[in-house]
PDB file of C-alpha atoms in Angstrom:
ATOM      1  CA  UNK A   1     -12.532   6.567  14.667  1.00 44.00           C
ATOM      2  CA  UNK A   2     -10.837   5.500  17.626  1.00 44.00           C
ATOM      3  CA  UNK A   3      -9.739   7.760  20.568  1.00 43.00           C
ATOM      4  CA  UNK A   4      -6.845   5.737  21.551  1.00 43.00           C
ATOM      5  CA  UNK A   5      -4.174   3.479  19.987  1.00 52.00           C
ATOM      6  CA  UNK A   6      -5.378   0.062  18.832  1.00 54.00           C
ATOM      7  CA  UNK A   7      -2.598  -1.513  21.133  1.00 45.00           C
ATOM      8  CA  UNK A   8      -3.831   0.593  24.118  1.00 44.00           C
ATOM      9  CA  UNK A   9      -1.210   2.766  26.042  1.00 37.00           C
ATOM     10  CA  UNK A  10       1.735   1.102  24.637  1.00 54.00           C
ATOM     11  CA  UNK A  11       3.604   1.730  21.415  1.00 86.00           C
ATOM     12  CA  UNK A  12       2.407   0.640  18.149  1.00 96.00           C
ATOM     13  CA  UNK A  13       4.628  -1.434  15.831  1.00 98.00           C
ATOM     14  CA  UNK A  14       3.978  -0.596  11.757  1.00 98.00           C
ATOM     15  CA  UNK A  15       5.800  -3.149   9.798  1.00 98.00           C
ATOM     16  CA  UNK A  16       6.234  -2.134   6.182  1.00 98.00           C
ATOM     17  CA  UNK A  17       7.484  -4.022   3.479  1.00 98.00           C
ATOM     18  CA  UNK A  18      10.238  -3.318   1.028  1.00 98.00           C
ATOM     19  CA  UNK A  19      11.423  -4.912  -2.101  1.00 98.00           C
ATOM     20  CA  UNK A  20      12.814  -4.184  -5.544  1.00 98.00           C
ATOM     21  CA  UNK A  21      11.632  -1.611  -7.669  1.00 98.00           C
ATOM     22  CA  UNK A  22       9.152  -0.258  -5.003  1.00 98.00           C
ATOM     23  CA  UNK A  23       7.532   2.870  -5.708  1.00 98.00           C
ATOM     24  CA  UNK A  24       9.432   4.621  -2.773  1.00 97.00           C
ATOM     25  CA  UNK A  25       6.575   7.471  -2.319  1.00 98.00           C
ATOM     26  CA  UNK A  26       4.287   4.568  -1.675  1.00 98.00           C
ATOM     27  CA  UNK A  27       6.480   3.624   1.111  1.00 98.00           C
ATOM     28  CA  UNK A  28       8.362   6.793   2.321  1.00 98.00           C
ATOM     29  CA  UNK A  29       5.095   9.094   2.231  1.00 97.00           C
ATOM     30  CA  UNK A  30       3.111   7.026   4.634  1.00 98.00           C
ATOM     31  CA  UNK A  31       6.396   6.111   6.829  1.00 98.00           C
ATOM     32  CA  UNK A  32       7.048   9.564   7.041  1.00 97.00           C
ATOM     33  CA  UNK A  33       3.437  10.284   8.474  1.00 97.00           C
ATOM     34  CA  UNK A  34       3.396   7.369  10.641  1.00 97.00           C
ATOM     35  CA  UNK A  35       6.652   7.615  12.172  1.00 97.00           C
ATOM     36  CA  UNK A  36       5.549  11.233  13.555  1.00 96.00           C
ATOM     37  CA  UNK A  37       3.136   9.135  15.690  1.00 96.00           C
ATOM     38  CA  UNK A  38       3.513   9.014  19.490  1.00 95.00           C
ATOM     39  CA  UNK A  39       5.298   5.582  20.299  1.00 95.00           C
ATOM     40  CA  UNK A  40       5.317   4.267  16.808  1.00 97.00           C
ATOM     41  CA  UNK A  41       8.220   2.417  15.713  1.00 97.00           C
ATOM     42  CA  UNK A  42       8.413   1.654  12.105  1.00 98.00           C
ATOM     43  CA  UNK A  43      10.223  -1.737  10.446  1.00 98.00           C
ATOM     44  CA  UNK A  44      11.329  -1.965   6.744  1.00 98.00           C
ATOM     45  CA  UNK A  45      11.550  -5.845   6.182  1.00 98.00           C
ATOM     46  CA  UNK A  46      12.688  -7.791   3.357  1.00 98.00           C
ATOM     47  CA  UNK A  47      14.397 -11.184   2.879  1.00 98.00           C
ATOM     48  CA  UNK A  48      17.713  -9.407   4.292  1.00 98.00           C
ATOM     49  CA  UNK A  49      19.065  -6.373   5.091  1.00 98.00           C
ATOM     50  CA  UNK A  50      21.035  -5.388   2.205  1.00 98.00           C
ATOM     51  CA  UNK A  51      20.105  -1.811   0.208  1.00 98.00           C
ATOM     52  CA  UNK A  52      17.092  -2.479  -1.701  1.00 98.00           C
ATOM     53  CA  UNK A  53      16.767  -0.558  -5.056  1.00 98.00           C
ATOM     54  CA  UNK A  54      13.757   1.465  -5.377  1.00 98.00           C
ATOM     55  CA  UNK A  55      12.155   2.840  -8.986  1.00 97.00           C
ATOM     56  CA  UNK A  56      13.555   6.132  -8.375  1.00 97.00           C
ATOM     57  CA  UNK A  57      17.371   5.222  -8.694  1.00 96.00           C
ATOM     58  CA  UNK A  58      18.338   5.137  -4.971  1.00 98.00           C
ATOM     59  CA  UNK A  59      18.060   2.189  -2.593  1.00 98.00           C
ATOM     60  CA  UNK A  60      16.537   2.198   0.887  1.00 98.00           C
ATOM     61  CA  UNK A  61      18.085  -0.154   3.665  1.00 98.00           C
ATOM     62  CA  UNK A  62      15.797  -2.582   5.706  1.00 98.00           C
ATOM     63  CA  UNK A  63      15.728  -2.292   9.346  1.00 98.00           C
ATOM     64  CA  UNK A  64      14.880  -6.006   9.730  1.00 98.00           C
ATOM     65  CA  UNK A  65      14.916  -9.352   7.623  1.00 98.00           C
ATOM     66  CA  UNK A  66      11.578 -11.083   7.466  1.00 98.00           C
ATOM     67  CA  UNK A  67      12.716 -13.568  10.386  1.00 97.00           C
ATOM     68  CA  UNK A  68      13.799 -10.952  12.625  1.00 98.00           C
ATOM     69  CA  UNK A  69      10.629  -8.353  11.830  1.00 98.00           C
ATOM     70  CA  UNK A  70       8.607  -8.546  15.076  1.00 98.00           C
ATOM     71  CA  UNK A  71       4.873  -8.852  14.748  1.00 98.00           C
ATOM     72  CA  UNK A  72       3.144  -5.734  13.564  1.00 98.00           C
ATOM     73  CA  UNK A  73       0.423  -3.658  14.711  1.00 98.00           C
ATOM     74  CA  UNK A  74      -0.120  -2.573  11.383  1.00 98.00           C
ATOM     75  CA  UNK A  75       1.190  -4.116   8.509  1.00 98.00           C
ATOM     76  CA  UNK A  76       1.689  -1.956   5.288  1.00 98.00           C
ATOM     77  CA  UNK A  77       2.489  -2.936   1.756  1.00 98.00           C
ATOM     78  CA  UNK A  78       3.398  -0.319  -0.680  1.00 98.00           C
ATOM     79  CA  UNK A  79       3.263  -0.689  -4.629  1.00 98.00           C
ATOM     80  CA  UNK A  80       5.166  -0.231  -7.592  1.00 97.00           C
ATOM     81  CA  UNK A  81       5.977  -2.570 -10.518  1.00 96.00           C
ATOM     82  CA  UNK A  82       8.439  -4.348  -8.212  1.00 97.00           C
ATOM     83  CA  UNK A  83       5.046  -5.713  -6.497  1.00 98.00           C
ATOM     84  CA  UNK A  84       4.103  -7.915  -9.362  1.00 98.00           C
ATOM     85  CA  UNK A  85       7.267  -9.812  -9.092  1.00 96.00           C
ATOM     86  CA  UNK A  86       6.601  -9.951  -5.680  1.00 96.00           C
ATOM     87  CA  UNK A  87       3.291 -11.647  -6.237  1.00 97.00           C
ATOM     88  CA  UNK A  88       5.708 -14.484  -7.471  1.00 96.00           C
ATOM     89  CA  UNK A  89       7.974 -14.597  -4.282  1.00 98.00           C
ATOM     90  CA  UNK A  90       6.238 -17.433  -1.943  1.00 97.00           C
ATOM     91  CA  UNK A  91       8.439 -16.444   0.846  1.00 98.00           C
ATOM     92  CA  UNK A  92       7.596 -12.790   0.884  1.00 98.00           C
ATOM     93  CA  UNK A  93       3.753 -13.829   0.541  1.00 98.00           C
ATOM     94  CA  UNK A  94       4.087 -16.468   3.345  1.00 98.00           C
ATOM     95  CA  UNK A  95       5.753 -13.396   5.206  1.00 98.00           C
ATOM     96  CA  UNK A  96       2.431 -11.199   4.406  1.00 98.00           C
ATOM     97  CA  UNK A  97       0.168 -13.847   5.768  1.00 98.00           C
ATOM     98  CA  UNK A  98       2.021 -14.670   8.807  1.00 98.00           C
ATOM     99  CA  UNK A  99       2.355 -10.934   9.844  1.00 98.00           C
ATOM    100  CA  UNK A 100      -1.566 -10.433   8.539  1.00 98.00           C
ATOM    101  CA  UNK A 101      -2.679 -13.179  11.091  1.00 98.00           C
ATOM    102  CA  UNK A 102      -1.569 -11.250  14.173  1.00 97.00           C
ATOM    103  CA  UNK A 103      -2.101  -7.620  12.792  1.00 98.00           C
ATOM    104  CA  UNK A 104      -4.643  -5.533  14.201  1.00 97.00           C
ATOM    105  CA  UNK A 105      -4.962  -3.725  10.638  1.00 98.00           C
ATOM    106  CA  UNK A 106      -3.806  -5.173   7.207  1.00 98.00           C
ATOM    107  CA  UNK A 107      -3.002  -2.128   4.840  1.00 98.00           C
ATOM    108  CA  UNK A 108      -1.818  -1.392   1.713  1.00 98.00           C
ATOM    109  CA  UNK A 109      -0.881   1.566  -0.744  1.00 98.00           C
ATOM    110  CA  UNK A 110      -1.224   1.638  -4.506  1.00 98.00           C
ATOM    111  CA  UNK A 111      -0.400  -1.691  -6.053  1.00 98.00           C
ATOM    112  CA  UNK A 112       0.516  -3.144  -2.957  1.00 98.00           C
ATOM    113  CA  UNK A 113      -2.770  -4.335  -2.729  1.00 98.00           C
ATOM    114  CA  UNK A 114      -2.259  -6.955  -5.363  1.00 98.00           C
ATOM    115  CA  UNK A 115       0.318  -8.529  -2.668  1.00 98.00           C
ATOM    116  CA  UNK A 116      -2.338  -8.480  -0.279  1.00 98.00           C
ATOM    117  CA  UNK A 117      -4.615 -10.094  -3.093  1.00 98.00           C
ATOM    118  CA  UNK A 118      -1.756 -12.719  -4.039  1.00 98.00           C
ATOM    119  CA  UNK A 119      -1.406 -13.529  -0.318  1.00 98.00           C
ATOM    120  CA  UNK A 120      -5.325 -14.455  -0.119  1.00 98.00           C
ATOM    121  CA  UNK A 121      -6.477 -11.541   2.196  1.00 98.00           C
ATOM    122  CA  UNK A 122      -8.513  -9.655  -0.076  1.00 98.00           C
ATOM    123  CA  UNK A 123     -11.279 -12.131  -0.916  1.00 97.00           C
ATOM    124  CA  UNK A 124     -14.599 -10.688  -0.565  1.00 98.00           C
ATOM    125  CA  UNK A 125     -13.090  -7.456   0.594  1.00 98.00           C
ATOM    126  CA  UNK A 126     -13.579  -3.915  -1.043  1.00 98.00           C
ATOM    127  CA  UNK A 127     -10.035  -2.554  -1.764  1.00 98.00           C
ATOM    128  CA  UNK A 128      -8.605   0.209  -4.059  1.00 98.00           C
ATOM    129  CA  UNK A 129      -5.622   0.725  -5.883  1.00 98.00           C
ATOM    130  CA  UNK A 130      -4.049   3.024  -8.511  1.00 98.00           C
ATOM    131  CA  UNK A 131      -6.740   3.698 -10.895  1.00 98.00           C
ATOM    132  CA  UNK A 132      -5.152   2.177 -14.089  1.00 97.00           C
ATOM    133  CA  UNK A 133      -4.833  -1.297 -12.211  1.00 97.00           C
ATOM    134  CA  UNK A 134      -7.900  -1.044 -10.188  1.00 98.00           C
ATOM    135  CA  UNK A 135     -10.110  -3.308 -12.182  1.00 97.00           C
ATOM    136  CA  UNK A 136      -7.663  -6.293 -11.952  1.00 98.00           C
ATOM    137  CA  UNK A 137      -8.187  -6.437  -8.146  1.00 98.00           C
ATOM    138  CA  UNK A 138     -11.262  -8.823  -9.017  1.00 98.00           C
ATOM    139  CA  UNK A 139      -9.088 -11.144 -10.652  1.00 98.00           C
ATOM    140  CA  UNK A 140      -7.916 -11.899  -6.791  1.00 98.00           C
ATOM    141  CA  UNK A 141     -11.052 -12.031  -5.273  1.00 97.00           C
ATOM    142  CA  UNK A 142     -11.270  -8.290  -3.972  1.00 98.00           C
ATOM    143  CA  UNK A 143     -14.278  -5.676  -4.902  1.00 98.00           C
ATOM    144  CA  UNK A 144     -12.522  -3.033  -6.719  1.00 98.00           C
ATOM    145  CA  UNK A 145     -13.585   0.055  -5.173  1.00 98.00           C
ATOM    146  CA  UNK A 146     -12.561   3.941  -5.676  1.00 97.00           C
ATOM    147  CA  UNK A 147     -11.560   5.913  -3.421  1.00 96.00           C
ATOM    148  CA  UNK A 148      -8.220   7.697  -2.093  1.00 96.00           C
ATOM    149  CA  UNK A 149      -8.468   5.620   0.837  1.00 98.00           C
ATOM    150  CA  UNK A 150     -10.908   2.503   1.313  1.00 98.00           C
ATOM    151  CA  UNK A 151     -11.802   0.888   4.543  1.00 98.00           C
ATOM    152  CA  UNK A 152     -13.270  -2.653   5.084  1.00 98.00           C
ATOM    153  CA  UNK A 153     -13.012  -4.255   8.311  1.00 97.00           C
ATOM    154  CA  UNK A 154      -9.530  -4.076   9.252  1.00 97.00           C
ATOM    155  CA  UNK A 155      -8.231  -3.743   6.055  1.00 98.00           C
ATOM    156  CA  UNK A 156      -7.287  -0.203   4.731  1.00 98.00           C
ATOM    157  CA  UNK A 157      -5.982   0.510   1.402  1.00 98.00           C
ATOM    158  CA  UNK A 158      -4.905   3.596  -0.333  1.00 98.00           C
ATOM    159  CA  UNK A 159      -5.227   4.437  -4.085  1.00 98.00           C
ATOM    160  CA  UNK A 160      -2.183   5.450  -6.428  1.00 96.00           C
ATOM    161  CA  UNK A 161       0.986   6.859  -4.985  1.00 97.00           C
ATOM    162  CA  UNK A 162       0.222   9.900  -3.474  1.00 97.00           C
ATOM    163  CA  UNK A 163      -2.958   8.665  -2.116  1.00 97.00           C
ATOM    164  CA  UNK A 164      -0.641   7.170   0.586  1.00 97.00           C
ATOM    165  CA  UNK A 165      -0.177  10.313   2.335  1.00 98.00           C
ATOM    166  CA  UNK A 166      -4.205  10.896   2.604  1.00 97.00           C
ATOM    167  CA  UNK A 167      -3.996   6.857   3.651  1.00 98.00           C
ATOM    168  CA  UNK A 168      -1.377   7.770   6.659  1.00 98.00           C
ATOM    169  CA  UNK A 169      -3.817  10.154   7.672  1.00 98.00           C
ATOM    170  CA  UNK A 170      -6.634   7.873   7.921  1.00 97.00           C
ATOM    171  CA  UNK A 171      -4.802   5.415   9.671  1.00 97.00           C
ATOM    172  CA  UNK A 172      -3.055   7.802  12.479  1.00 97.00           C
ATOM    173  CA  UNK A 173      -6.940   8.972  12.919  1.00 96.00           C
ATOM    174  CA  UNK A 174      -7.962   5.496  13.472  1.00 95.00           C
ATOM    175  CA  UNK A 175      -5.404   4.719  15.772  1.00 95.00           C
ATOM    176  CA  UNK A 176      -4.936   8.213  17.859  1.00 95.00           C
ATOM    177  CA  UNK A 177      -8.029  10.211  16.974  1.00 96.00           C
ATOM    178  CA  UNK A 178      -8.543  13.049  14.557  1.00 97.00           C
ATOM    179  CA  UNK A 179      -6.821  15.716  16.714  1.00 97.00           C
ATOM    180  CA  UNK A 180      -3.440  13.740  16.249  1.00 96.00           C
ATOM    181  CA  UNK A 181      -3.586  13.005  12.813  1.00 97.00           C
ATOM    182  CA  UNK A 182      -4.269  16.857  12.466  1.00 98.00           C
ATOM    183  CA  UNK A 183      -0.840  17.663  14.477  1.00 97.00           C
ATOM    184  CA  UNK A 184       0.740  15.389  12.185  1.00 97.00           C
ATOM    185  CA  UNK A 185      -0.874  17.214   9.148  1.00 98.00           C
ATOM    186  CA  UNK A 186       0.184  20.482  10.529  1.00 98.00           C
ATOM    187  CA  UNK A 187       3.707  19.530  11.400  1.00 97.00           C
ATOM    188  CA  UNK A 188       4.281  18.255   7.896  1.00 97.00           C
ATOM    189  CA  UNK A 189       2.345  21.321   6.051  1.00 98.00           C
ATOM    190  CA  UNK A 190       0.252  18.901   3.870  1.00 97.00           C
ATOM    191  CA  UNK A 191      -1.846  21.285   2.323  1.00 97.00           C
ATOM    192  CA  UNK A 192      -1.640  20.345  -1.475  1.00 95.00           C
ATOM    193  CA  UNK A 193      -2.499  22.806  -4.132  1.00 96.00           C
ATOM    194  CA  UNK A 194      -1.417  21.184  -7.123  1.00 96.00           C
ATOM    195  CA  UNK A 195      -0.933  23.730 -10.301  1.00 97.00           C
ATOM    196  CA  UNK A 196      -2.695  21.211 -12.839  1.00 97.00           C
ATOM    197  CA  UNK A 197      -6.074  19.465 -12.358  1.00 97.00           C
ATOM    198  CA  UNK A 198      -5.243  16.504 -13.927  1.00 97.00           C
ATOM    199  CA  UNK A 199      -4.619  13.925 -10.966  1.00 96.00           C
ATOM    200  CA  UNK A 200      -7.276  11.229 -11.922  1.00 96.00           C
ATOM    201  CA  UNK A 201      -9.265  10.247 -14.962  1.00 97.00           C
ATOM    202  CA  UNK A 202     -12.114  12.049 -13.667  1.00 95.00           C
ATOM    203  CA  UNK A 203     -10.544  15.309 -13.312  1.00 96.00           C
ATOM    204  CA  UNK A 204     -11.165  18.101 -16.016  1.00 96.00           C
ATOM    205  CA  UNK A 205      -7.564  18.293 -17.436  1.00 97.00           C
ATOM    206  CA  UNK A 206      -7.146  14.599 -17.367  1.00 97.00           C
ATOM    207  CA  UNK A 207      -6.155  13.645 -21.034  1.00 98.00           C
ATOM    208  CA  UNK A 208      -8.315  10.610 -21.932  1.00 97.00           C
ATOM    209  CA  UNK A 209      -6.636   9.209 -24.499  1.00 98.00           C
ATOM    210  CA  UNK A 210      -3.866   8.983 -22.017  1.00 97.00           C
ATOM    211  CA  UNK A 211      -5.823   7.119 -19.598  1.00 97.00           C
ATOM    212  CA  UNK A 212      -7.006   4.747 -22.148  1.00 97.00           C
ATOM    213  CA  UNK A 213      -3.419   3.853 -23.059  1.00 97.00           C
ATOM    214  CA  UNK A 214      -2.232   3.463 -19.530  1.00 97.00           C
ATOM    215  CA  UNK A 215      -5.470   1.107 -18.838  1.00 97.00           C
ATOM    216  CA  UNK A 216      -4.444  -0.842 -21.782  1.00 97.00           C
ATOM    217  CA  UNK A 217      -0.797  -0.973 -21.145  1.00 97.00           C
ATOM    218  CA  UNK A 218      -1.160  -2.003 -17.468  1.00 96.00           C
ATOM    219  CA  UNK A 219      -3.391  -4.873 -18.173  1.00 96.00           C
ATOM    220  CA  UNK A 220      -0.812  -6.345 -20.717  1.00 97.00           C
ATOM    221  CA  UNK A 221       1.946  -5.985 -18.502  1.00 96.00           C
ATOM    222  CA  UNK A 222       0.692  -6.671 -15.083  1.00 97.00           C
ATOM    223  CA  UNK A 223      -2.199  -9.008 -16.136  1.00 97.00           C
ATOM    224  CA  UNK A 224      -0.080 -12.071 -16.522  1.00 97.00           C
ATOM    225  CA  UNK A 225       1.456 -11.618 -12.848  1.00 97.00           C
ATOM    226  CA  UNK A 226      -2.128 -11.308 -11.625  1.00 98.00           C
ATOM    227  CA  UNK A 227      -3.493 -14.659 -13.755  1.00 97.00           C
ATOM    228  CA  UNK A 228      -0.538 -16.483 -12.164  1.00 97.00           C
ATOM    229  CA  UNK A 229      -1.369 -15.413  -8.383  1.00 97.00           C
ATOM    230  CA  UNK A 230      -5.111 -15.957  -9.272  1.00 97.00           C
ATOM    231  CA  UNK A 231      -4.526 -19.162 -10.109  1.00 97.00           C
ATOM    232  CA  UNK A 232      -2.253 -20.420  -7.514  1.00 96.00           C
ATOM    233  CA  UNK A 233      -5.135 -18.773  -5.020  1.00 95.00           C
ATOM    234  CA  UNK A 234      -7.691 -21.017  -6.818  1.00 94.00           C
ATOM    235  CA  UNK A 235      -5.443 -24.222  -6.556  1.00 93.00           C
ATOM    236  CA  UNK A 236      -5.070 -23.704  -2.631  1.00 88.00           C
ATOM    237  CA  UNK A 237      -9.053 -22.842  -2.454  1.00 84.00           C
ATOM    238  CA  UNK A 238      -8.441 -19.361  -0.993  1.00 68.00           C
ATOM    239  CA  UNK A 239     -10.995 -17.287  -3.067  1.00 54.00           C
TER     240      UNK A 239
END
């Protein structure tokens, strides 16, 4: 892992996409950790700077519009049900593509990977997302890969929701070194001890009937948006 920030001695700019029905922890979990890094500046970008409703019943205010956003050193796309609606938003996808061109790292948490895929940024790239939707990444040219955090070149993807915190520490270590990442982990008291062992399909307390239902439901609900995005990519000659 890198011993110094990717941008050298200067500050690092994180630009995170914000959109309606984002899973707020996909966004706020990593941002809470990344914002504690020395010299880090975090921008939340959307079409405009009006409050954006999350999936949790409250709104988050963007800090910049797409037109005002600075070039990111690290681009972050969180997930949520809104990510699949975002896949039909060409202005948002164009923003992601433009930012990705100049970013040192292109990253996502949970189903934000589908936005990267819809923008044509995951062709032949190993990537992860929430387990219940991971297989569908292949429809967008990605190589679905199991893992809390998966890196392929400059693309770093995190798994479902709470994986975003492990993802953030991985990014922190990549940019600032392991010691700085450990400092942030200690400061944030990130030492999870969940009362149940049912946090993924492979864990012993996971209900396998529920796993099957979630896989089927996600394919039914999210598959059409993925199929539309895949068709547009083929028409554009991307993957």
